[in-house]
Amino acid sequence: GENVEQHPSTLSVQEGDSAVIKCTYSDSASNYFPWYKQELGKGPQLIIDIRSNVGEKKDQRIAVTLNKTAKHFSLHITETQPEDSAVYFCAASISTLTFGKGTMLLVSP
Amino acid sequence: KAGVTQTPRYLIKTRGQQVTLSCSPISGHRSVSWYQQTPGQGLQFLFEYFSETQRNKGNFPGRFSGRQFSNSRSEMNVSTLELGDSALYLCASSPQGAENTEAFFGQGTRLTVV
């Protein structure tokens, strides 16, 4: 089955810096790649997604890139703010979502 | 539009007991998926129901089961609880299915087995 690796497991940045989280997947048939943000005590919330026919997608301060040849995709957050602090999960999907283990992002004021 | 609702939010059960968790999807969504979240294993897929039929199943023992009703509401049941079943159980709904469509999660049910 699909396997998703996510790095780093923790990431600390200063407010205003950029943050990058990287994921690799194993099954070349995966065609949908969402990113979720999970705050303490809440369920994961979809923040951005990308489909296999697109190489890059941007939504304000958040962008995702996809390299299908290398089977990796990344989340980029620019101008980070303290409220961006949370756990971020990547996922890959053929018919069901397979998640990475998560990245705890801490943005210090 | 109301989000995904899971009940109860918290449960404490004893080893050997069984438990039933409930999930009400977003109105109009026909697919409901269940996930187990633990610190060590992360988010693991349990099963997906679509139009009252189990469409996909993860690698969990038969003690974990589920069903979906005609109004798309779903329940999952865990029998003969073990300590290792302590986890946050998350439900997600999609218009048609997780494949290439957004999945919206509820806040989860925190199950503690003692």
CSV table of C-alpha atoms in Angstrom, one decimal:
chain,number,residue,atom,x,y,z
A,1,GLY,CA,0.0,0.0,0.0
A,2,GLU,CA,0.8,3.7,0.0
A,3,ASN,CA,3.5,5.0,2.4
A,4,VAL,CA,4.0,8.7,3.2
A,5,GLU,CA,7.1,10.0,4.9
A,6,GLN,CA,7.0,13.5,6.4
A,7,HIS,CA,9.9,15.7,7.6
A,8,PRO,CA,10.8,17.3,9.8
A,9,SER,CA,8.8,16.1,12.8
A,10,THR,CA,9.3,19.4,14.6
A,11,LEU,CA,10.0,22.8,13.2
A,12,SER,CA,10.7,26.0,15.2
A,13,VAL,CA,10.8,29.4,13.4
A,14,GLN,CA,10.7,33.0,14.3
A,15,GLU,CA,7.6,35.1,13.4
A,16,GLY,CA,7.9,36.4,9.9
A,17,ASP,CA,10.2,33.6,8.8
A,18,SER,CA,9.2,30.9,6.2
A,19,ALA,CA,8.5,27.3,7.0
A,20,VAL,CA,8.8,24.3,4.7
A,21,ILE,CA,7.5,20.8,5.3
A,22,LYS,CA,8.4,18.0,2.9
A,23,CYS,CA,6.6,14.7,2.2
A,24,THR,CA,7.4,11.8,0.0
A,25,TYR,CA,5.1,9.0,-1.2
A,26,SER,CA,5.6,5.6,-2.5
A,27,ASP,CA,2.7,4.8,-4.9
A,28,SER,CA,3.0,6.6,-8.2
A,29,ALA,CA,-0.8,6.0,-8.7
A,30,SER,CA,-1.6,8.6,-5.9
A,31,ASN,CA,-3.3,11.6,-7.5
A,32,TYR,CA,-4.5,13.8,-4.7
A,33,PHE,CA,-2.3,15.5,-2.0
A,34,PRO,CA,-4.0,17.5,0.7
A,35,TRP,CA,-2.4,19.2,3.7
A,36,TYR,CA,-4.2,19.5,7.1
A,37,LYS,CA,-3.6,21.7,10.1
A,38,GLN,CA,-4.5,20.3,13.5
A,39,GLU,CA,-4.7,22.5,16.5
A,40,LEU,CA,-4.9,21.2,20.1
A,41,GLY,CA,-8.2,19.6,20.9
A,42,LYS,CA,-9.5,19.9,17.3
A,43,GLY,CA,-9.8,17.7,14.3
A,44,PRO,CA,-7.6,18.2,11.2
A,45,GLN,CA,-8.6,21.1,9.0
A,46,LEU,CA,-7.8,21.1,5.3
A,47,ILE,CA,-5.7,24.1,4.4
A,48,ILE,CA,-4.6,23.4,0.8
A,49,ASP,CA,-4.6,20.5,-1.6
A,50,ILE,CA,-3.1,19.7,-5.0
A,51,ARG,CA,-4.0,17.3,-7.7
A,52,SER,CA,-1.5,15.3,-9.8
A,53,ASN,CA,-2.1,17.4,-13.0
A,54,VAL,CA,-0.8,20.5,-11.2
A,55,GLY,CA,2.8,21.4,-10.1
A,56,GLU,CA,2.1,24.2,-7.8
A,57,LYS,CA,-0.8,25.9,-6.0
A,58,LYS,CA,-0.8,29.0,-3.9
A,59,ASP,CA,-3.4,30.5,-1.4
A,60,GLN,CA,-2.2,33.7,0.2
A,61,ARG,CA,0.7,32.8,2.5
A,62,ILE,CA,0.5,29.1,1.8
A,63,ALA,CA,1.8,27.2,-1.2
A,64,VAL,CA,2.2,23.6,-2.1
A,65,THR,CA,4.5,22.1,-4.8
A,66,LEU,CA,4.3,18.6,-6.3
A,67,ASN,CA,7.1,16.7,-8.1
A,68,LYS,CA,5.5,13.6,-9.5
A,69,THR,CA,8.7,12.3,-11.0
A,70,ALA,CA,10.4,12.3,-7.6
A,71,LYS,CA,7.2,11.5,-5.8
A,72,HIS,CA,7.5,14.3,-3.3
A,73,PHE,CA,5.4,17.4,-2.4
A,74,SER,CA,6.0,20.3,0.0
A,75,LEU,CA,4.2,22.9,2.0
A,76,HIS,CA,5.5,26.4,2.1
A,77,ILE,CA,4.3,28.9,4.6
A,78,THR,CA,5.6,32.5,4.3
A,79,GLU,CA,5.5,35.3,6.8
A,80,THR,CA,4.7,32.9,9.6
A,81,GLN,CA,2.5,34.1,12.5
A,82,PRO,CA,2.1,32.7,16.0
A,83,GLU,CA,-1.3,31.4,15.1
A,84,ASP,CA,0.3,29.2,12.5
A,85,SER,CA,1.6,27.1,15.4
A,86,ALA,CA,0.0,23.6,15.1
A,87,VAL,CA,0.6,20.1,13.8
A,88,TYR,CA,0.6,19.8,10.0
A,89,PHE,CA,-0.1,16.6,8.2
A,90,CYS,CA,0.4,15.7,4.6
A,91,ALA,CA,-1.5,13.0,2.9
A,92,ALA,CA,-1.6,11.1,-0.4
A,93,SER,CA,-4.6,9.5,-1.9
A,94,ILE,CA,-5.6,6.9,-4.5
A,95,SER,CA,-8.9,5.8,-3.1
A,96,THR,CA,-8.2,6.5,0.6
A,97,LEU,CA,-6.0,9.0,2.4
A,98,THR,CA,-2.6,7.9,3.8
A,99,PHE,CA,-1.1,10.4,6.2
A,100,GLY,CA,2.4,11.4,7.1
A,101,LYS,CA,3.2,11.3,10.8
A,102,GLY,CA,2.9,15.1,11.2
A,103,THR,CA,5.1,18.1,11.8
A,104,MET,CA,4.8,20.2,14.9
A,105,LEU,CA,5.3,23.8,13.9
A,106,LEU,CA,6.1,26.3,16.6
A,107,VAL,CA,6.2,30.0,15.6
A,108,SER,CA,7.8,32.2,18.2
A,109,PRO,CA,6.9,35.9,18.5
B,1,LYS,CA,-23.7,24.8,7.1
B,2,ALA,CA,-23.0,22.5,10.1
B,3,GLY,CA,-19.7,20.7,10.1
B,4,VAL,CA,-19.0,17.1,11.0
B,5,THR,CA,-20.4,16.2,14.4
B,6,GLN,CA,-19.0,13.4,16.5
B,7,THR,CA,-20.5,12.1,19.7
B,8,PRO,CA,-19.5,11.7,22.4
B,9,ARG,CA,-16.4,13.8,22.7
B,10,TYR,CA,-14.9,11.8,25.5
B,11,LEU,CA,-15.3,8.2,26.7
B,12,ILE,CA,-13.7,6.1,29.4
B,13,LYS,CA,-14.2,2.3,29.1
B,14,THR,CA,-12.8,-0.8,30.8
B,15,ARG,CA,-10.9,-3.5,29.1
B,16,GLY,CA,-13.2,-6.1,27.6
B,17,GLN,CA,-16.1,-3.7,27.1
B,18,GLN,CA,-17.5,-2.6,23.8
B,19,VAL,CA,-18.1,1.0,22.6
B,20,THR,CA,-20.1,2.7,19.9
B,21,LEU,CA,-19.1,6.1,18.4
B,22,SER,CA,-21.3,8.2,16.3
B,23,CYS,CA,-20.6,10.6,13.4
B,24,SER,CA,-23.0,12.9,11.6
B,25,PRO,CA,-21.5,14.1,8.3
B,26,ILE,CA,-22.0,17.4,6.6
B,27,SER,CA,-25.4,17.6,5.0
B,28,GLY,CA,-25.3,16.2,1.5
B,29,HIS,CA,-22.1,14.3,2.0
B,30,ARG,CA,-22.4,10.6,1.3
B,31,SER,CA,-19.0,9.3,2.2
B,32,VAL,CA,-17.9,8.8,5.8
B,33,SER,CA,-14.4,7.6,6.8
B,34,TRP,CA,-13.0,6.7,10.2
B,35,TYR,CA,-9.5,7.2,11.4
B,36,GLN,CA,-7.6,6.3,14.6
B,37,GLN,CA,-5.1,8.8,15.8
B,38,THR,CA,-2.4,7.9,18.3
B,39,PRO,CA,0.9,9.6,19.2
B,40,GLY,CA,3.0,6.7,18.0
B,41,GLN,CA,1.1,5.7,14.8
B,42,GLY,CA,-0.4,9.0,13.7
B,43,LEU,CA,-3.6,8.9,11.6
B,44,GLN,CA,-4.5,5.5,10.5
B,45,PHE,CA,-7.4,4.7,8.2
B,46,LEU,CA,-10.1,2.3,9.6
B,47,PHE,CA,-12.8,2.2,7.0
B,48,GLU,CA,-14.9,4.2,4.6
B,49,TYR,CA,-18.7,4.0,4.0
B,50,PHE,CA,-20.5,5.3,1.0
B,51,SER,CA,-24.2,4.9,0.5
B,52,GLU,CA,-24.5,2.5,3.4
B,53,THR,CA,-21.8,0.2,2.0
B,54,GLN,CA,-18.3,-0.3,3.2
B,55,ARG,CA,-16.2,0.8,0.3
B,56,ASN,CA,-12.7,0.6,1.7
B,57,LYS,CA,-11.1,-1.0,4.8
B,58,GLY,CA,-7.8,-0.5,6.6
B,59,ASN,CA,-5.6,-3.0,8.4
B,60,PHE,CA,-7.5,-3.3,11.7
B,61,PRO,CA,-8.7,-6.4,13.4
B,62,GLY,CA,-12.3,-7.5,13.1
B,63,ARG,CA,-13.1,-6.1,16.6
B,64,PHE,CA,-13.4,-2.7,14.7
B,65,SER,CA,-16.6,-2.5,12.7
B,66,GLY,CA,-18.9,0.2,11.4
B,67,ARG,CA,-22.0,0.9,9.6
B,68,GLN,CA,-23.8,3.7,7.8
B,69,PHE,CA,-27.4,4.6,7.8
B,70,SER,CA,-29.7,5.9,5.0
B,71,ASN,CA,-29.2,9.5,6.2
B,72,SER,CA,-25.4,9.0,5.9
B,73,ARG,CA,-24.8,9.1,9.6
B,74,SER,CA,-22.3,6.5,10.6
B,75,GLU,CA,-21.3,4.5,13.7
B,76,MET,CA,-18.2,2.6,14.5
B,77,ASN,CA,-18.1,-0.1,17.1
B,78,VAL,CA,-15.1,-1.6,18.9
B,79,SER,CA,-15.7,-4.8,20.8
B,80,THR,CA,-13.5,-6.4,23.5
B,81,LEU,CA,-11.6,-3.2,24.2
B,82,GLU,CA,-7.9,-3.4,24.8
B,83,LEU,CA,-5.6,-0.8,26.4
B,84,GLY,CA,-4.1,-0.1,23.0
B,85,ASP,CA,-7.4,1.0,21.6
B,86,SER,CA,-7.0,4.2,23.6
B,87,ALA,CA,-6.9,6.9,20.9
B,88,LEU,CA,-8.6,9.8,19.3
B,89,TYR,CA,-11.2,8.5,16.8
B,90,LEU,CA,-11.8,10.9,13.9
B,91,CYS,CA,-14.6,10.8,11.4
B,92,ALA,CA,-14.3,12.6,8.0
B,93,SER,CA,-17.0,13.2,5.4
B,94,SER,CA,-16.7,13.9,1.7
B,95,PRO,CA,-19.3,14.6,-1.0
B,96,GLN,CA,-18.5,11.4,-2.8
B,97,GLY,CA,-15.4,9.9,-1.4
B,98,ALA,CA,-11.8,10.5,-0.3
B,99,GLU,CA,-10.5,10.0,-3.8
B,100,ASN,CA,-9.7,13.4,-5.2
B,101,THR,CA,-12.2,15.2,-3.0
B,102,GLU,CA,-11.9,17.2,0.1
B,103,ALA,CA,-12.4,15.3,3.4
B,104,PHE,CA,-13.8,17.3,6.3
B,105,PHE,CA,-13.0,16.1,9.8
B,106,GLY,CA,-15.0,16.3,13.0
B,107,GLN,CA,-13.4,17.1,16.4
B,108,GLY,CA,-13.1,13.4,17.3
B,109,THR,CA,-14.0,11.2,20.2
B,110,ARG,CA,-11.3,10.7,22.7
B,111,LEU,CA,-11.5,7.1,23.9
B,112,THR,CA,-9.6,6.0,27.0
B,113,VAL,CA,-9.5,2.3,27.9
B,114,VAL,CA,-8.5,1.5,31.5
